[in-house]
mmCIF file of C-alpha atoms in Angstrom:
data_model
loop_
_atom_site.group_PDB
_atom_site.id
_atom_site.type_symbol
_atom_site.label_atom_id
_atom_site.label_comp_id
_atom_site.label_asym_id
_atom_site.label_seq_id
_atom_site.Cartn_x
_atom_site.Cartn_y
_atom_site.Cartn_z
ATOM 1 C CA MET A 237 -18.211 17.912 5.992
ATOM 2 C CA PRO A 238 -20.070 15.555 3.570
ATOM 3 C CA ILE A 239 -19.750 11.849 4.312
ATOM 4 C CA GLU A 240 -17.794 10.044 1.590
ATOM 5 C CA PHE A 241 -19.483 7.040 0.011
ATOM 6 C CA ASP A 242 -18.478 4.778 -2.872
ATOM 7 C CA LEU A 243 -21.670 5.023 -4.954
ATOM 8 C CA PRO A 244 -24.077 7.859 -5.861
ATOM 9 C CA LEU A 245 -26.886 7.800 -3.330
ATOM 10 C CA ALA A 246 -29.552 9.800 -5.146
ATOM 11 C CA PRO A 247 -30.920 6.839 -7.186
ATOM 12 C CA GLU A 248 -30.942 4.651 -4.074
ATOM 13 C CA ILE A 249 -32.723 7.287 -2.007
ATOM 14 C CA ALA A 250 -35.377 7.660 -4.725
ATOM 15 C CA ARG A 251 -35.864 3.878 -4.870
ATOM 16 C CA ASN A 252 -36.092 3.528 -1.092
ATOM 17 C CA VAL A 253 -38.594 6.381 -0.804
ATOM 18 C CA ASP A 254 -40.698 5.082 -3.697
ATOM 19 C CA ALA A 255 -41.019 1.733 -1.921
ATOM 20 C CA ALA A 256 -41.765 3.304 1.468
ATOM 21 C CA LEU A 257 -44.452 5.708 0.261
ATOM 22 C CA THR A 258 -46.084 3.123 -1.969
ATOM 23 C CA GLU A 259 -46.230 0.710 0.954
ATOM 24 C CA ASP A 260 -47.668 3.278 3.353
ATOM 25 C CA LEU A 261 -49.989 5.381 1.164
ATOM 26 C CA GLY A 262 -51.401 2.803 -1.238
ATOM 27 C CA ALA A 263 -54.542 4.322 -2.776
ATOM 28 C CA GLY A 264 -54.362 7.367 -0.520
ATOM 29 C CA ASP A 265 -54.105 8.564 3.094
ATOM 30 C CA LEU A 266 -57.650 8.473 4.418
ATOM 31 C CA THR A 267 -56.923 10.183 7.723
ATOM 32 C CA ALA A 268 -54.983 13.091 6.247
ATOM 33 C CA SER A 269 -58.069 13.974 4.226
ATOM 34 C CA LEU A 270 -59.533 15.379 7.464
ATOM 35 C CA VAL A 271 -57.162 18.358 7.089
ATOM 36 C CA PRO A 272 -58.112 21.178 4.666
ATOM 37 C CA GLY A 273 -56.079 20.699 1.498
ATOM 38 C CA GLU A 274 -54.704 24.248 1.462
ATOM 39 C CA ARG A 275 -53.526 24.382 5.069
ATOM 40 C CA GLN A 276 -49.806 25.045 5.617
ATOM 41 C CA VAL A 277 -48.182 23.844 8.834
ATOM 42 C CA LYS A 278 -44.898 24.125 10.731
ATOM 43 C CA ALA A 279 -43.293 21.218 12.558
ATOM 44 C CA THR A 280 -40.112 20.335 14.390
ATOM 45 C CA VAL A 281 -38.172 17.103 14.843
ATOM 46 C CA ILE A 282 -36.336 16.616 18.137
ATOM 47 C CA SER A 283 -34.206 13.816 19.528
ATOM 48 C CA ARG A 284 -35.367 11.938 22.598
ATOM 49 C CA GLU A 285 -32.020 10.242 23.212
ATOM 50 C CA ALA A 286 -28.326 10.672 22.408
ATOM 51 C CA GLY A 287 -26.887 9.252 19.238
ATOM 52 C CA VAL A 288 -25.551 10.090 15.788
ATOM 53 C CA LEU A 289 -27.797 11.640 13.127
ATOM 54 C CA CYS A 290 -28.161 9.952 9.767
ATOM 55 C CA GLY A 291 -30.786 9.807 7.000
ATOM 56 C CA THR A 292 -31.549 13.472 6.415
ATOM 57 C CA ALA A 293 -31.695 13.057 2.633
ATOM 58 C CA TRP A 294 -34.195 10.201 2.920
ATOM 59 C CA PHE A 295 -36.282 12.303 5.304
ATOM 60 C CA ASP A 296 -36.252 15.266 2.920
ATOM 61 C CA GLU A 297 -37.167 13.120 -0.072
ATOM 62 C CA CYS A 298 -40.206 11.660 1.680
ATOM 63 C CA ILE A 299 -41.587 15.133 2.400
ATOM 64 C CA ARG A 300 -40.705 16.779 -0.904
ATOM 65 C CA ARG A 301 -42.094 13.869 -2.878
ATOM 66 C CA LEU A 302 -45.556 14.776 -1.517
ATOM 67 C CA ASP A 303 -44.967 18.550 -1.290
ATOM 68 C CA PRO A 304 -42.279 19.806 -3.674
ATOM 69 C CA GLN A 305 -42.560 23.289 -2.171
ATOM 70 C CA ALA A 306 -41.827 22.131 1.396
ATOM 71 C CA THR A 307 -38.765 23.454 3.199
ATOM 72 C CA VAL A 308 -36.743 21.469 5.757
ATOM 73 C CA SER A 309 -34.155 23.448 7.707
ATOM 74 C CA TRP A 310 -31.628 21.180 9.433
ATOM 75 C CA GLN A 311 -29.871 22.247 12.620
ATOM 76 C CA ALA A 312 -27.607 19.145 12.530
ATOM 77 C CA ALA A 313 -26.013 17.094 9.744
ATOM 78 C CA ASP A 314 -25.444 13.421 8.995
ATOM 79 C CA GLY A 315 -22.638 12.200 11.225
ATOM 80 C CA ASP A 316 -23.204 14.744 14.006
ATOM 81 C CA ARG A 317 -23.552 13.537 17.568
ATOM 82 C CA ILE A 318 -26.931 14.580 18.954
ATOM 83 C CA THR A 319 -28.250 14.916 22.492
ATOM 84 C CA PRO A 320 -31.633 14.369 24.154
ATOM 85 C CA ASN A 321 -34.184 17.134 23.399
ATOM 86 C CA GLN A 322 -32.012 18.628 20.680
ATOM 87 C CA LEU A 323 -33.822 20.397 17.840
ATOM 88 C CA LEU A 324 -32.850 18.574 14.656
ATOM 89 C CA CYS A 325 -34.883 20.416 12.029
ATOM 90 C CA THR A 326 -37.871 22.645 11.332
ATOM 91 C CA ILE A 327 -40.352 21.975 8.540
ATOM 92 C CA ASP A 328 -42.766 24.210 6.589
ATOM 93 C CA ALA A 329 -45.097 22.175 4.420
ATOM 94 C CA ASN A 330 -48.632 21.451 3.289
ATOM 95 C CA GLY A 331 -50.440 19.863 6.210
ATOM 96 C CA ARG A 332 -51.870 16.899 4.357
ATOM 97 C CA ALA A 333 -48.560 16.150 2.663
ATOM 98 C CA LEU A 334 -46.584 16.305 5.892
ATOM 99 C CA LEU A 335 -49.025 14.054 7.737
ATOM 100 C CA SER A 336 -48.791 11.507 4.945
ATOM 101 C CA ALA A 337 -44.988 11.664 4.736
ATOM 102 C CA GLU A 338 -44.340 11.774 8.509
ATOM 103 C CA ARG A 339 -44.102 8.063 9.301
ATOM 104 C CA SER A 340 -41.968 7.073 6.323
ATOM 105 C CA ALA A 341 -39.663 10.054 6.826
ATOM 106 C CA LEU A 342 -39.169 9.294 10.512
ATOM 107 C CA ASN A 343 -38.723 5.572 9.844
ATOM 108 C CA PHE A 344 -35.727 6.297 7.640
ATOM 109 C CA LEU A 345 -34.286 8.855 10.053
ATOM 110 C CA GLN A 346 -34.732 6.684 13.135
ATOM 111 C CA LEU A 347 -33.350 3.509 11.551
ATOM 112 C CA LEU A 348 -30.339 5.066 9.868
ATOM 113 C CA SER A 349 -29.516 7.155 12.971
ATOM 114 C CA ALA A 350 -29.632 3.941 14.990
ATOM 115 C CA VAL A 351 -27.128 2.273 12.679
ATOM 116 C CA ALA A 352 -24.851 5.318 12.760
ATOM 117 C CA SER A 353 -25.141 5.487 16.549
ATOM 118 C CA LYS A 354 -24.146 1.838 16.970
ATOM 119 C CA ALA A 355 -21.238 2.223 14.554
ATOM 120 C CA ARG A 356 -20.056 5.241 16.539
ATOM 121 C CA ILE A 357 -20.140 3.276 19.809
ATOM 122 C CA TYR A 358 -18.032 0.474 18.308
ATOM 123 C CA ALA A 359 -15.642 2.878 16.587
ATOM 124 C CA ASP A 360 -15.114 4.818 19.800
ATOM 125 C CA GLU A 361 -14.438 1.596 21.700
ATOM 126 C CA ILE A 362 -11.354 0.830 19.555
ATOM 127 C CA ALA A 363 -10.147 4.405 19.111
ATOM 128 C CA GLY A 364 -6.381 4.669 19.118
ATOM 129 C CA THR A 365 -5.692 1.012 18.258
ATOM 130 C CA GLY A 366 -5.243 1.472 14.515
ATOM 131 C CA ALA A 367 -8.030 -1.019 13.776
ATOM 132 C CA GLN A 368 -11.269 -0.125 11.988
ATOM 133 C CA VAL A 369 -14.729 -1.562 12.588
ATOM 134 C CA VAL A 370 -16.487 -2.553 9.332
ATOM 135 C CA ASP A 371 -19.955 -3.778 8.426
ATOM 136 C CA THR A 372 -21.099 -6.945 6.644
ATOM 137 C CA ARG A 373 -23.843 -7.950 4.191
ATOM 138 C CA LYS A 374 -26.197 -8.708 7.118
ATOM 139 C CA THR A 375 -28.460 -5.802 6.255
ATOM 140 C CA LEU A 376 -32.204 -5.247 6.003
ATOM 141 C CA PRO A 377 -33.455 -6.327 2.539
ATOM 142 C CA GLY A 378 -33.748 -3.335 0.239
ATOM 143 C CA LEU A 379 -31.796 -0.991 2.517
ATOM 144 C CA ARG A 380 -28.239 -2.248 1.932
ATOM 145 C CA LEU A 381 -26.669 0.991 0.696
ATOM 146 C CA ALA A 382 -28.621 3.152 3.128
ATOM 147 C CA GLN A 383 -27.374 1.128 6.075
ATOM 148 C CA LYS A 384 -23.810 1.068 4.798
ATOM 149 C CA PHE A 385 -23.927 4.845 4.377
ATOM 150 C CA ALA A 386 -25.123 5.054 7.992
ATOM 151 C CA VAL A 387 -22.132 2.975 9.133
ATOM 152 C CA ARG A 388 -19.865 5.532 7.463
ATOM 153 C CA CYS A 389 -21.704 8.339 9.247
ATOM 154 C CA GLY A 390 -20.954 6.616 12.539
ATOM 155 C CA GLY A 391 -17.241 6.369 11.914
ATOM 156 C CA GLY A 392 -17.141 2.785 10.667
ATOM 157 C CA GLY A 393 -16.012 1.391 7.323
ATOM 158 C CA ASN A 394 -17.694 -0.682 4.655
ATOM 159 C CA HIS A 395 -16.813 -4.207 3.668
ATOM 160 C CA ARG A 396 -17.887 -5.143 0.129
ATOM 161 C CA LEU A 397 -21.196 -3.578 -0.824
ATOM 162 C CA ALA A 398 -22.541 -6.755 -2.379
ATOM 163 C CA LEU A 399 -21.543 -9.897 -4.261
ATOM 164 C CA TRP A 400 -20.776 -7.932 -7.411
ATOM 165 C CA ASP A 401 -18.013 -5.576 -6.219
ATOM 166 C CA ALA A 402 -15.423 -7.832 -4.516
ATOM 167 C CA ILE A 403 -14.371 -11.452 -4.035
ATOM 168 C CA LEU A 404 -14.550 -13.155 -0.647
ATOM 169 C CA ILE A 405 -13.241 -16.709 -0.807
ATOM 170 C CA LYS A 406 -14.758 -18.740 2.030
ATOM 171 C CA GLU A 407 -14.354 -22.313 3.250
ATOM 172 C CA ASN A 408 -16.724 -23.855 0.697
ATOM 173 C CA HIS A 409 -15.097 -21.951 -2.172
ATOM 174 C CA ILE A 410 -11.688 -23.218 -1.104
ATOM 175 C CA HIS A 411 -12.960 -26.798 -0.846
ATOM 176 C CA ALA A 412 -14.656 -26.668 -4.245
ATOM 177 C CA ALA A 413 -11.612 -25.098 -5.907
ATOM 178 C CA GLY A 414 -9.245 -27.735 -4.516
ATOM 179 C CA GLY A 415 -7.337 -25.670 -1.965
ATOM 180 C CA ILE A 416 -6.160 -22.198 -1.099
ATOM 181 C CA ALA A 417 -3.620 -21.818 -3.918
ATOM 182 C CA PRO A 418 -6.050 -22.880 -6.701
ATOM 183 C CA ALA A 419 -8.801 -20.713 -5.204
ATOM 184 C CA MET A 420 -6.519 -17.673 -5.143
ATOM 185 C CA ALA A 421 -5.380 -18.294 -8.721
ATOM 186 C CA ALA A 422 -8.990 -18.567 -9.914
ATOM 187 C CA ALA A 423 -9.956 -15.425 -7.986
ATOM 188 C CA LYS A 424 -7.180 -13.435 -9.593
ATOM 189 C CA ALA A 425 -8.383 -14.461 -13.055
ATOM 190 C CA VAL A 426 -11.996 -13.525 -12.196
ATOM 191 C CA ALA A 427 -10.862 -10.178 -10.771
ATOM 192 C CA ALA A 428 -8.845 -9.389 -13.895
ATOM 193 C CA ALA A 429 -11.827 -10.142 -16.099
ATOM 194 C CA ALA A 430 -14.108 -7.970 -13.930
ATOM 195 C CA GLY A 431 -11.725 -5.009 -14.100
ATOM 196 C CA ALA A 432 -12.502 -2.002 -11.900
ATOM 197 C CA ARG A 433 -15.742 -3.590 -10.707
ATOM 198 C CA CYS A 434 -13.774 -5.919 -8.412
ATOM 199 C CA LYS A 435 -12.346 -3.798 -5.609
ATOM 200 C CA PHE A 436 -10.470 -6.532 -3.750
ATOM 201 C CA ILE A 437 -9.920 -10.241 -3.196
ATOM 202 C CA GLN A 438 -10.172 -11.519 0.367
ATOM 203 C CA ILE A 439 -9.704 -15.097 1.553
ATOM 204 C CA GLU A 440 -10.992 -16.629 4.776
ATOM 205 C CA VAL A 441 -8.658 -18.781 6.888
ATOM 206 C CA GLU A 442 -9.433 -20.876 9.939
ATOM 207 C CA SER A 443 -5.924 -21.686 11.211
ATOM 208 C CA LEU A 444 -2.383 -20.293 11.280
ATOM 209 C CA ASP A 445 -1.342 -22.912 8.730
ATOM 210 C CA GLU A 446 -4.031 -21.705 6.358
ATOM 211 C CA LEU A 447 -2.837 -18.145 6.952
ATOM 212 C CA GLN A 448 0.664 -19.169 5.853
ATOM 213 C CA SER A 449 -0.767 -20.807 2.750
ATOM 214 C CA ALA A 450 -2.811 -17.731 1.886
ATOM 215 C CA LEU A 451 0.199 -15.483 2.203
ATOM 216 C CA ALA A 452 2.251 -17.843 0.073
ATOM 217 C CA ALA A 453 -0.492 -17.671 -2.585
ATOM 218 C CA GLY A 454 -0.222 -13.887 -2.690
ATOM 219 C CA ALA A 455 -3.249 -12.912 -0.605
ATOM 220 C CA THR A 456 -3.397 -9.199 0.243
ATOM 221 C CA MET A 457 -6.583 -9.366 2.360
ATOM 222 C CA ILE A 458 -7.207 -12.212 4.807
ATOM 223 C CA LEU A 459 -10.221 -12.886 7.002
ATOM 224 C CA LEU A 460 -9.380 -14.568 10.309
ATOM 225 C CA ASP A 461 -12.457 -16.641 11.055
ATOM 226 C CA ASN A 462 -13.170 -17.221 14.750
ATOM 227 C CA PHE A 463 -9.520 -16.937 15.790
ATOM 228 C CA THR A 464 -8.758 -16.733 19.519
ATOM 229 C CA LEU A 465 -6.998 -13.599 20.751
ATOM 230 C CA GLU A 466 -3.700 -15.475 20.972
ATOM 231 C CA MET A 467 -4.119 -16.782 17.429
ATOM 232 C CA MET A 468 -4.826 -13.231 16.232
ATOM 233 C CA ARG A 469 -1.626 -12.002 17.881
ATOM 234 C CA GLN A 470 0.352 -14.799 16.246
ATOM 235 C CA ALA A 471 -1.328 -14.077 12.913
ATOM 236 C CA ALA A 472 -0.341 -10.414 13.093
ATOM 237 C CA ALA A 473 3.279 -11.423 13.826
ATOM 238 C CA ILE A 474 3.349 -13.938 10.947
ATOM 239 C CA ASN A 475 1.718 -11.476 8.573
ATOM 240 C CA ALA A 476 4.158 -8.669 9.391
ATOM 241 C CA GLY A 477 2.129 -6.147 7.431
ATOM 242 C CA ARG A 478 1.998 -8.121 4.174
ATOM 243 C CA ALA A 479 -1.798 -8.376 4.027
ATOM 244 C CA VAL A 480 -4.763 -6.579 5.532
ATOM 245 C CA LEU A 481 -6.002 -8.762 8.402
ATOM 246 C CA GLU A 482 -9.668 -8.765 9.342
ATOM 247 C CA ALA A 483 -11.070 -10.460 12.453
ATOM 248 C CA SER A 484 -14.542 -11.945 12.230
ATOM 249 C CA GLY A 485 -16.820 -14.015 14.427
ATOM 250 C CA ASN A 486 -18.163 -13.619 17.969
ATOM 251 C CA VAL A 487 -17.343 -9.921 18.095
ATOM 252 C CA SER A 488 -19.210 -7.872 20.679
ATOM 253 C CA LEU A 489 -18.807 -4.479 22.301
ATOM 254 C CA GLU A 490 -17.252 -6.270 25.271
ATOM 255 C CA THR A 491 -14.594 -8.052 23.187
ATOM 256 C CA ILE A 492 -13.805 -5.659 20.349
ATOM 257 C CA ARG A 493 -11.133 -3.648 22.180
ATOM 258 C CA ALA A 494 -9.086 -6.741 23.027
ATOM 259 C CA ILE A 495 -9.441 -7.933 19.429
ATOM 260 C CA ALA A 496 -8.249 -4.580 18.089
ATOM 261 C CA GLU A 497 -5.203 -4.671 20.364
ATOM 262 C CA THR A 498 -3.967 -7.936 18.800
ATOM 263 C CA GLY A 499 -2.770 -6.023 15.740
ATOM 264 C CA VAL A 500 -5.521 -6.810 13.226
ATOM 265 C CA ASP A 501 -6.447 -4.068 10.768
ATOM 266 C CA ARG A 502 -10.209 -4.507 10.528
ATOM 267 C CA ILE A 503 -12.961 -6.068 12.603
ATOM 268 C CA SER A 504 -16.255 -6.973 10.953
ATOM 269 C CA VAL A 505 -19.421 -6.686 13.029
ATOM 270 C CA GLY A 506 -22.758 -7.889 11.657
ATOM 271 C CA ALA A 507 -24.608 -6.319 14.597
ATOM 272 C CA LEU A 508 -23.987 -2.831 13.174
ATOM 273 C CA THR A 509 -26.774 -3.356 10.661
ATOM 274 C CA LYS A 510 -28.810 -6.379 11.735
ATOM 275 C CA ASP A 511 -29.330 -5.775 15.463
ATOM 276 C CA VAL A 512 -30.524 -2.165 15.635
ATOM 277 C CA LYS A 513 -33.162 -0.417 17.715
ATOM 278 C CA ALA A 514 -34.582 2.742 16.160
ATOM 279 C CA LEU A 515 -33.314 5.952 17.707
ATOM 280 C CA ASP A 516 -36.109 7.767 19.518
ATOM 281 C CA LEU A 517 -36.989 10.882 17.483
ATOM 282 C CA SER A 518 -40.219 12.860 17.519
ATOM 283 C CA MET A 519 -42.060 15.190 15.131
ATOM 284 C CA ARG A 520 -44.400 17.793 16.564
ATOM 285 C CA PHE A 521 -46.576 20.338 14.781
ATOM 286 C CA VAL A 522 -46.095 23.844 16.200
ATOM 287 C CA GLY A 523 -47.844 27.213 16.011
#
């Protein structure tokens, strides 16, 4: 089943691949010139470790950008759990083109699969609690949408995509606006002017008193910043379902289950996208 995402990915994939191939190829791949230009080759990609696959469209685009006639036959899809030594795809392509595209294609596949795999681990850890793990804006420059798509593939959710599509009122915004109520009032006016572009208004609170103030000001999404577990439980009781509660700060795989069990709705984890180790995948020419 295709992974749902809020924005069309084709333009982003094209932009990402343009940047990657330009960076890697420059004036031309000197080493690939050792291979006869007309030679066709077959190759396979296999996984060396368990995880969740993501990035197949970026992989395909890298190869087809250099050989439009290439075929990539996938044996797994974005979002699928994969196992060590599993065949992921077979490739038929021009030899020079595939050698030149190989590193960029694998870079996308390994990075995005790593993000999806980490999201899956966190999502599995809180399964059954009713809470959802979501990402943040702590992404690699230039790969924001790609990484957020990978989080979706791993079973997580997306926070705002960027500064342009939602309002997050933080401590400094509240201070500059003169308090929670004035900040909320200003945010509602900004959101109304932005129309459909603004998907939500969220306000950060640092105490139970601030939570009460935010609710009184009509907040429908509230970020609980560095709350203790007991404070989160109290916040959920005070909230009583009126607003979406999100826990943030000092979240780890070891603590996320206990946080989810306090009754919060969402838990944001920057590590999903900023602390990733590429999944070990390998391409081999065959035949």
